[in-house]
Coordinates of C-alpha atoms in Angstrom, one line a residue:
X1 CA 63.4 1.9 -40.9
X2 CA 63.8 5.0 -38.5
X3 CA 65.0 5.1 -35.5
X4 CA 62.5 7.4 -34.5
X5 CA 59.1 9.1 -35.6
X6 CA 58.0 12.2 -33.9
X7 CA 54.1 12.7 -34.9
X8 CA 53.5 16.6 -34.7
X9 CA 55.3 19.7 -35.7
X10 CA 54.4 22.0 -32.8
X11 CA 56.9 23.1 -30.3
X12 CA 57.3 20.4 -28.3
X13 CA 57.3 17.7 -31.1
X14 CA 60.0 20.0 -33.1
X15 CA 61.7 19.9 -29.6
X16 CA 62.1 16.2 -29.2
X17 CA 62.8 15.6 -32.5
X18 CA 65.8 18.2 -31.9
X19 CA 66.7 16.1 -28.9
X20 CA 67.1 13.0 -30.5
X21 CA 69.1 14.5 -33.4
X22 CA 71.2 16.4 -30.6
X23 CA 72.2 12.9 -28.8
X24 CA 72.6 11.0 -32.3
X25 CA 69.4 8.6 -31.7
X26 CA 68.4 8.5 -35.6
X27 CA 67.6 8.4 -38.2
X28 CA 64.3 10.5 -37.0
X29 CA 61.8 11.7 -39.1
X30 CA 58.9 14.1 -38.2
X31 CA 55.7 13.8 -39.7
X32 CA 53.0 16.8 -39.5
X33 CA 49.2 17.2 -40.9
X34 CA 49.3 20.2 -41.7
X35 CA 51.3 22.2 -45.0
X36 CA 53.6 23.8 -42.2
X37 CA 54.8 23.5 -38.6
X38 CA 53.8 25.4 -35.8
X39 CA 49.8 25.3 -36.8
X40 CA 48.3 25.4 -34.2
X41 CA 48.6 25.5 -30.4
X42 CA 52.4 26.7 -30.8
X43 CA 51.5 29.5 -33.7
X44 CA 48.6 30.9 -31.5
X45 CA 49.3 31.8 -28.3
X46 CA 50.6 35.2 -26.3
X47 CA 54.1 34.6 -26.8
X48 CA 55.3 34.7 -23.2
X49 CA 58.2 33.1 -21.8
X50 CA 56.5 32.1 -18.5
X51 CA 58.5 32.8 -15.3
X52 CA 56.6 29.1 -13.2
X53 CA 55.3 31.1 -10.3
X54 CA 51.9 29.7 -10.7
X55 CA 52.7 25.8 -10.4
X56 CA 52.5 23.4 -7.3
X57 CA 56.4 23.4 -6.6
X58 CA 57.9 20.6 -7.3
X59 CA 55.4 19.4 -10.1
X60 CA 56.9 18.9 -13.9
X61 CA 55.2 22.3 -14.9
X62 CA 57.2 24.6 -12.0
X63 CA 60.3 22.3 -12.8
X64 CA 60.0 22.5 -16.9
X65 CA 58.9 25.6 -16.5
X66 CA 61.9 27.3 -14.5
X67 CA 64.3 25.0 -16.6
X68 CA 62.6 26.1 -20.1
X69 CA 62.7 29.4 -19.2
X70 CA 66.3 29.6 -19.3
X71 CA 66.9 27.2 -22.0
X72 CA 64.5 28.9 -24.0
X73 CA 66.2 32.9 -23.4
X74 CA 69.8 30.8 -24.4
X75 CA 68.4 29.0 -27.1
X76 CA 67.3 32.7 -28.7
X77 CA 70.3 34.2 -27.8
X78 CA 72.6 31.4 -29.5
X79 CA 70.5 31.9 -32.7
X80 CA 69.8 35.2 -32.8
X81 CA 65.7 34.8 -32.5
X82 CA 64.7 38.4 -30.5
X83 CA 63.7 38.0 -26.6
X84 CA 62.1 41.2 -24.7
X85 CA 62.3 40.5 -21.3
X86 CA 59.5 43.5 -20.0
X87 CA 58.5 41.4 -17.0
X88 CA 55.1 40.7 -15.7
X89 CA 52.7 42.5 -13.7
X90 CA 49.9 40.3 -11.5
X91 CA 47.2 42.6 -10.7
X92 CA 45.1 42.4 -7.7
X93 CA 41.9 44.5 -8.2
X94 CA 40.0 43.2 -4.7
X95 CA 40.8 42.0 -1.4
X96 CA 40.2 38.4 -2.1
X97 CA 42.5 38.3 -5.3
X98 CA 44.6 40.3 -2.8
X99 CA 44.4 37.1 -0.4
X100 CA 45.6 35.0 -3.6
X101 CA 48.4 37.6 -4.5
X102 CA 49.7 37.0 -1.0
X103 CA 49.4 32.9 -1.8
X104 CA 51.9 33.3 -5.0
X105 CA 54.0 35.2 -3.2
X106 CA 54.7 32.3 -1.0
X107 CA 54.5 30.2 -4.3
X108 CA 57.7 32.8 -5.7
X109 CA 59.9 31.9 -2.9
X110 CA 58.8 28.1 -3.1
X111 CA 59.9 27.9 -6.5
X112 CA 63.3 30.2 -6.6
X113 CA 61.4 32.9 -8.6
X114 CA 62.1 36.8 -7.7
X115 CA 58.9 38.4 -7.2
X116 CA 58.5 41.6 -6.1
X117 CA 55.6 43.4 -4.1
X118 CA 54.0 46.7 -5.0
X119 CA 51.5 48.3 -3.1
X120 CA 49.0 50.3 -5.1
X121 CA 51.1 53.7 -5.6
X122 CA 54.2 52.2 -6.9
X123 CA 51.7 49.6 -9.2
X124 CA 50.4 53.1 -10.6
X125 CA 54.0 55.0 -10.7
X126 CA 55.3 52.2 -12.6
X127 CA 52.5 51.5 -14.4
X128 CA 50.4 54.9 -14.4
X129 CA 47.5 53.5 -17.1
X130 CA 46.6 50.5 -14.7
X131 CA 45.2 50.3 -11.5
X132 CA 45.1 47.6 -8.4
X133 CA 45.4 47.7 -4.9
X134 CA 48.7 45.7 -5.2
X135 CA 50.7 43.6 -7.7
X136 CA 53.4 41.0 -7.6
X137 CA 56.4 42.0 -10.3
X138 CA 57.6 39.2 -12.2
X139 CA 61.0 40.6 -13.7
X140 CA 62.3 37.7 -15.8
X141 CA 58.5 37.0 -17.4
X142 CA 59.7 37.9 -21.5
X143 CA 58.2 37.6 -24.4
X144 CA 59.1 35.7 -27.8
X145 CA 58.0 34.0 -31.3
X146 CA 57.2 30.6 -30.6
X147 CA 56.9 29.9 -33.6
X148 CA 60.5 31.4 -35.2
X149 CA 61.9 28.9 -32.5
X150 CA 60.0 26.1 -33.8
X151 CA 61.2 26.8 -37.2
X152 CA 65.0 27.2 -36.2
X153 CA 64.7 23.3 -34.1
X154 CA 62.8 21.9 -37.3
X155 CA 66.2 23.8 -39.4
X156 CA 68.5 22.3 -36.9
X157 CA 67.0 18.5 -37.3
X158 CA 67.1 18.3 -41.1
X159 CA 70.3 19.7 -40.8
X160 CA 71.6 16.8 -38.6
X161 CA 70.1 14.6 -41.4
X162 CA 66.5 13.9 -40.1
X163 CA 63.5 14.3 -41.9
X164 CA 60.6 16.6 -42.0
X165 CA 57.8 15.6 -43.8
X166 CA 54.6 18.0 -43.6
X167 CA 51.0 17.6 -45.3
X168 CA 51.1 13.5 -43.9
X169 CA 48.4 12.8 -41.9
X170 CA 48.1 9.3 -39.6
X171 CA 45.3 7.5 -39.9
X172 CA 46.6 4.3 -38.4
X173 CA 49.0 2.5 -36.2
X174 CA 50.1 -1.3 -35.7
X175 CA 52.6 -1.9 -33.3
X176 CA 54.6 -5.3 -32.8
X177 CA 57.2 -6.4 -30.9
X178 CA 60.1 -5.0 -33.2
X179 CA 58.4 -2.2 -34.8
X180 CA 55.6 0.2 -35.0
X181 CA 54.4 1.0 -38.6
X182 CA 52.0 3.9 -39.3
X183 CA 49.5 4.2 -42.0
X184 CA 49.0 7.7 -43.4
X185 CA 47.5 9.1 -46.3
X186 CA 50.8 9.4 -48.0
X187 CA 52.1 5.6 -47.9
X188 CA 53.0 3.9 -44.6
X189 CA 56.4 4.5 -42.3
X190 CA 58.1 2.0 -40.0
X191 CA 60.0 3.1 -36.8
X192 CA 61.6 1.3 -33.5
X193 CA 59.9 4.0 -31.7
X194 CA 57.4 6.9 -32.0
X195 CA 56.5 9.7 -30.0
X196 CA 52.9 11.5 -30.5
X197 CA 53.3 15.1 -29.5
X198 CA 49.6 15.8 -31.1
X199 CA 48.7 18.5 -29.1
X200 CA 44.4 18.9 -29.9
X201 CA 44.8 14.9 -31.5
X202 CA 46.6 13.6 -28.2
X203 CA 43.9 11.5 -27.4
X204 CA 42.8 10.3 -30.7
X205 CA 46.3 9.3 -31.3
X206 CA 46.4 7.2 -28.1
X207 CA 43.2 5.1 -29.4
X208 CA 44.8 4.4 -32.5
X209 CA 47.7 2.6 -30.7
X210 CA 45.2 1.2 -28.5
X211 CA 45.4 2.9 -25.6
X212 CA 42.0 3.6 -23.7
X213 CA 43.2 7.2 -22.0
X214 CA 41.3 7.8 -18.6
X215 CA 41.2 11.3 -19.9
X216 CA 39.4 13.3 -23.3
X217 CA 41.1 16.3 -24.5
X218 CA 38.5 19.4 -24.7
X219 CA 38.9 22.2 -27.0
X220 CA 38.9 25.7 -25.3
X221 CA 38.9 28.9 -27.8
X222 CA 41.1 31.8 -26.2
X223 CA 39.7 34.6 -28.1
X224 CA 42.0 38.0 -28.6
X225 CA 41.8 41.6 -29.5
X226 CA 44.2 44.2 -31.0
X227 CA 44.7 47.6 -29.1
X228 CA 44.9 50.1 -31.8
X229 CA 48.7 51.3 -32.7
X230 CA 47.8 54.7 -31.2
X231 CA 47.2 53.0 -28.0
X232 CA 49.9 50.3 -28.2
X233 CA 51.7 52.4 -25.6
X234 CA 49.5 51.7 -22.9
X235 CA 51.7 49.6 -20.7
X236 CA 55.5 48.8 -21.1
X237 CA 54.8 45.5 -19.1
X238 CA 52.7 42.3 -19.5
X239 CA 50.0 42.8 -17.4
X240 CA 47.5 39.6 -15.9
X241 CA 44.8 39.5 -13.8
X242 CA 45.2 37.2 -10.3
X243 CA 44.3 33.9 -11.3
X244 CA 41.6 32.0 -10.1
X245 CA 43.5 28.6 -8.9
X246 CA 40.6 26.1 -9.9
X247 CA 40.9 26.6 -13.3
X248 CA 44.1 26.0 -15.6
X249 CA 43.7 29.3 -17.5
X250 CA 45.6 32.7 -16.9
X251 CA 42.5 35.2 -17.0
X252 CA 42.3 38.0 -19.8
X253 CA 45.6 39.4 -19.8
X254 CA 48.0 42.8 -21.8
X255 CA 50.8 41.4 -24.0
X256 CA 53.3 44.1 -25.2
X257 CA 54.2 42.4 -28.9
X258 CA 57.7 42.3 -30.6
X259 CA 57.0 44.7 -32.9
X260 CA 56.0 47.1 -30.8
X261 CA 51.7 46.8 -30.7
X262 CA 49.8 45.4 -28.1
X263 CA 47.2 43.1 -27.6
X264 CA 44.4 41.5 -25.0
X265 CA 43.4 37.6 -24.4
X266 CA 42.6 35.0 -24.2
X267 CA 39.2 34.5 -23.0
X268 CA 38.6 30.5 -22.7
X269 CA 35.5 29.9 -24.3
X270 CA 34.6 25.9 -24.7
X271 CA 35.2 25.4 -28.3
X272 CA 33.0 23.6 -30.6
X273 CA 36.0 22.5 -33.0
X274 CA 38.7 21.2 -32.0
X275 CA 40.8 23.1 -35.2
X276 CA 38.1 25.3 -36.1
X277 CA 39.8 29.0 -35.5
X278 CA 36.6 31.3 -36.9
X279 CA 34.1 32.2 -34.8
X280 CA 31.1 29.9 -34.8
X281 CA 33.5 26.8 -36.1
X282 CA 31.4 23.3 -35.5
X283 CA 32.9 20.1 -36.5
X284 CA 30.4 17.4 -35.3
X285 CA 32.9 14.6 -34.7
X286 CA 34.5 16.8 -32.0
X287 CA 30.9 17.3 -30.6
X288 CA 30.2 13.6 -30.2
X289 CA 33.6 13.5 -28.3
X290 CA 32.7 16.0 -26.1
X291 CA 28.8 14.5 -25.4
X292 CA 30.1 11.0 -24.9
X293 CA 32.2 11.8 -22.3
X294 CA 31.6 11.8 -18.9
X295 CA 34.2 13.8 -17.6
X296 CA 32.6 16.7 -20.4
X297 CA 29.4 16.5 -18.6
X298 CA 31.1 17.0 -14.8
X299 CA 33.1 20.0 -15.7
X300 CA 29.6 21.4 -17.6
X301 CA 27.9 21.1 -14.3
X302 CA 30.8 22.8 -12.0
X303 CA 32.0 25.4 -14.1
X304 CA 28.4 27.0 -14.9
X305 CA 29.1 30.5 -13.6
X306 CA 32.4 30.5 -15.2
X307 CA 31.4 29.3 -18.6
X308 CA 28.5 31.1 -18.9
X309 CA 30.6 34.4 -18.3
X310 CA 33.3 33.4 -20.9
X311 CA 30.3 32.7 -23.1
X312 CA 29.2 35.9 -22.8
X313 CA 31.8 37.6 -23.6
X314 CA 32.8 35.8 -26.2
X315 CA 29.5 37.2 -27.8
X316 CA 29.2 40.3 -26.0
X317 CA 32.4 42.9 -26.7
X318 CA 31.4 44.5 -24.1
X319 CA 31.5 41.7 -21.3
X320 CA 35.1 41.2 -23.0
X321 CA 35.7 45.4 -22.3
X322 CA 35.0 44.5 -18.9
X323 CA 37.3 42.0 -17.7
X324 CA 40.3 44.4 -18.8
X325 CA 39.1 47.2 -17.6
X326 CA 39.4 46.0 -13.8
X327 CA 43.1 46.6 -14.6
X328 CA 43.4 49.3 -16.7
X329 CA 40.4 51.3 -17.0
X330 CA 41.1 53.4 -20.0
X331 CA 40.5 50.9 -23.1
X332 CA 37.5 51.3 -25.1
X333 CA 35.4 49.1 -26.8
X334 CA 36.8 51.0 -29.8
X335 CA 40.5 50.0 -29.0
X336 CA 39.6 46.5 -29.6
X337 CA 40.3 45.0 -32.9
X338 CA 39.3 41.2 -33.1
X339 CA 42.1 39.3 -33.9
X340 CA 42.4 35.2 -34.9
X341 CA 41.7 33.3 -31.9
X342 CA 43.9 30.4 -30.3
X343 CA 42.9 26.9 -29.1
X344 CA 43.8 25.2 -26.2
X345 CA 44.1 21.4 -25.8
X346 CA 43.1 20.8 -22.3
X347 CA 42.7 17.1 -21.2
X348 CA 39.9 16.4 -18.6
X349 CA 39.7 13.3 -16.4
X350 CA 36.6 10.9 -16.2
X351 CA 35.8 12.2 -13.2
X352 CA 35.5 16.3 -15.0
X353 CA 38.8 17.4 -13.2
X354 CA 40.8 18.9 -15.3
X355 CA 45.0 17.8 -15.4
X356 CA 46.7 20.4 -14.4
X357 CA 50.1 19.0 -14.7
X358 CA 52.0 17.6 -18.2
X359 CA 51.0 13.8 -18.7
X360 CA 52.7 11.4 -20.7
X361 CA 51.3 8.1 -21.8
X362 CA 52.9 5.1 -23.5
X363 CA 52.7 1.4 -25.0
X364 CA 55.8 -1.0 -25.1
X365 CA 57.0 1.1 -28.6
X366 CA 54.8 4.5 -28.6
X367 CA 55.1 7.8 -26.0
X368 CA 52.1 9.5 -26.0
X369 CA 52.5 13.5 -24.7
X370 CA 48.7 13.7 -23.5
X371 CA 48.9 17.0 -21.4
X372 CA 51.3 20.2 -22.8
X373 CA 49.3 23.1 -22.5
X374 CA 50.2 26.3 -20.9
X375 CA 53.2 26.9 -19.9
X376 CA 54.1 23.9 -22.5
X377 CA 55.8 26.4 -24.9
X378 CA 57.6 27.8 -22.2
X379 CA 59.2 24.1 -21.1
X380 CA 59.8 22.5 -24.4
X381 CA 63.3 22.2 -24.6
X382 CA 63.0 20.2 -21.0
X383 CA 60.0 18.2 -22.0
X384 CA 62.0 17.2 -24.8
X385 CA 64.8 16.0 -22.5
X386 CA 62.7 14.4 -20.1
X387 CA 60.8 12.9 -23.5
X388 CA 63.7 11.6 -25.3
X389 CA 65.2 10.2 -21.4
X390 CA 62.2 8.1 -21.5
X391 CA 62.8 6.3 -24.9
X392 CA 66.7 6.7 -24.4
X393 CA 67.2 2.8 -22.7
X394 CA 65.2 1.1 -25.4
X395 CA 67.1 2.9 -28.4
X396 CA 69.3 1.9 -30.6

């Protein structure tokens, strides 16, 4: 029997399963769907070691997010996995996002984040390709490969003698007082304990240890674009719109790469699969999800304006051309090269509010990460802590 089974090979599972290993709770064995780890969420997003200035202080995302910033930069360091630290640029490009600019500013002192404030001609000296009438500099925003780190934790657990175990999907759970065994279409595994870090599953998960989650997660496609290598120079610094703070997504946004290109995203389209990565994916079970909720049908009705416009350009390159060209006004609909998107697993509450913070779930045997999107990357090491703290009383 293990000690522990982490379900889910993304960042945040191949975190906790590092944790556990780290403090000597085992044996722990990690199981994963798909052929390798880092599939999805984890393996598709901008890379970006997020400073926390966006987050309600106090809440677990400014908290994990200051703390997982750091851990994250050491962890690198200490295994030699490259970290560019270009810092972050938030752009203003009218007086209400101007208004909101001045509102994280207050934010950057709140949570113990140096921000610095550039009117419009030092945004353009440093930055002479983008324009704004003002910006906030993030220096310690930096960039990384989530997904290099995910396969260094996954190294350092089978090295400590746990298990990783990829291509094993679950398709069942029974849960007693002593145990928790878990069917899968590879045979069945028994554990004293089990964490679901399922990321776009999180919810399905929960039902299957019988669980009824107030909340369904929904699928949001964050669709990217290449600039051409010629152009790759454009900026030496992540640049992001001013975020709108209603909705949980960063805006269309630059991201100088590791190897030296550069690329634009992500839009947040709602997706109609919840793994389906090509444009035009539908899976129908995902569909019926979506339909049968209620929450779905809320945030349909008061996001109209919003989704319509991310549905448009989504389909429309040059609604996509637009929405960077507030900020830098130079790019092209020929310096866009369409790249694989990502998806976000965003849970939504009955009532079609959407969670903005990390949630966390759990039976008498079974944790249940419901809620790790953005900046989830970012605060893995810490989630894993506060994670593995959770189950740490009950262990053996």
């Amino acid at each position: 029997m293990y000690e522990v089974v982490v379900v889910g090979g993304g960042i945040v599972g191949a975190a906790t399963a590092h944790e556990l290993t780290s403090r000597g709770l085992g044996p722990v064995l990690v199981l994963d769907k798909e052929p390798f780890v880092a599939r999805h969420q984890t393996g598709h997003n901008s890379g970006v070691i997020h400073s926390g200035i966006y987050y309600e202080p106090g809440s677990h995302k400014a908290v994990m997010c200051r703390e997982g910033a750091a851990a994250t930069k050491a962890f690198a360091a200490e295994h030699g996995i490259p970290v560019t630290e270009c810092g972050k640029l938030l752009v203003a490009t009218d007086r209400r996002e101007l208004e909101r600019l001045s509102a994280l500013e207050e934010r950057a002192k709140l949570n113990s984040i140096d921000a610095e404030t550039l009117d419009a001609a030092e945004l353009r000296r440093r930055e002479p390709h983008v324009t704004g009438l003002g910006a906030l500099f993030i220096r310690e925003t930096a960039i990384v490969d989530y997904t290099e780190i995910t396969a260094k934790l996954v190294h350092l657990v089978t090295e400590a003698g746990g298990e990783v175990r990829t291509g094993v999907t679950v398709t069942g759970v029974r849960e007693t007082t002593d145990a928790v065994t878990l069917r899968t279409d590879r045979g069945g595994v028994t554990a004293r304990r089990v964490v679901f870090c399922a990321g776009l599953q999180a919810d399905r998960m929960a039902r299957l240890c019988g669980l009824a989650p107030d909340v369904r997660i929904v699928p949001f496609r964050g669709e990217y674009y290449d600039i051409v290598p010629h152009r790759a120079n454009l900026v030496s610094t992540l640049v992001y719109p001013v975020p709108d703070p209603d909705l949980p997504f960063l805006g269309v946004h630059l991201t100088p790469t590791l190897d030296g290109g550069l690329n634009v995203g992500p839009s947040a389209v709602l997706g109609l699969s919840r793994e389906g990565y090509p444009k035009g994916s539908l899976d129908w079970r995902d569909v019926r999800d979506m339909a049968s909720f209620p929450g779905m049908w809320r945030v349909a009705r008061g996001n109209v304006r919003v989704g319509l416009r991310e549905m448009r350009n989504s389909l429309w390159k040059r609604g996509y051309l637009k929405e960077c060209r507030k900020y830098c006004p130079e790019l092209t609909l020929e310096d866009l090269i369409p790249r694989e998107a990502g998806i976000r697993a965003q849970a939504v509450m009955r009532d079609g509010s959407f969670v903005h913070d990390f949630l966390v779930r759990r039976t008498d045997r079974t944790l249940h990460v419901l809620n790790a999107p953005s900046p989830a990357a970012t605060s893995a090491l810490p989630i894993a802590a506060h994670v593995v703290s959770l189950l740490d009383g009950t262990l053996g």
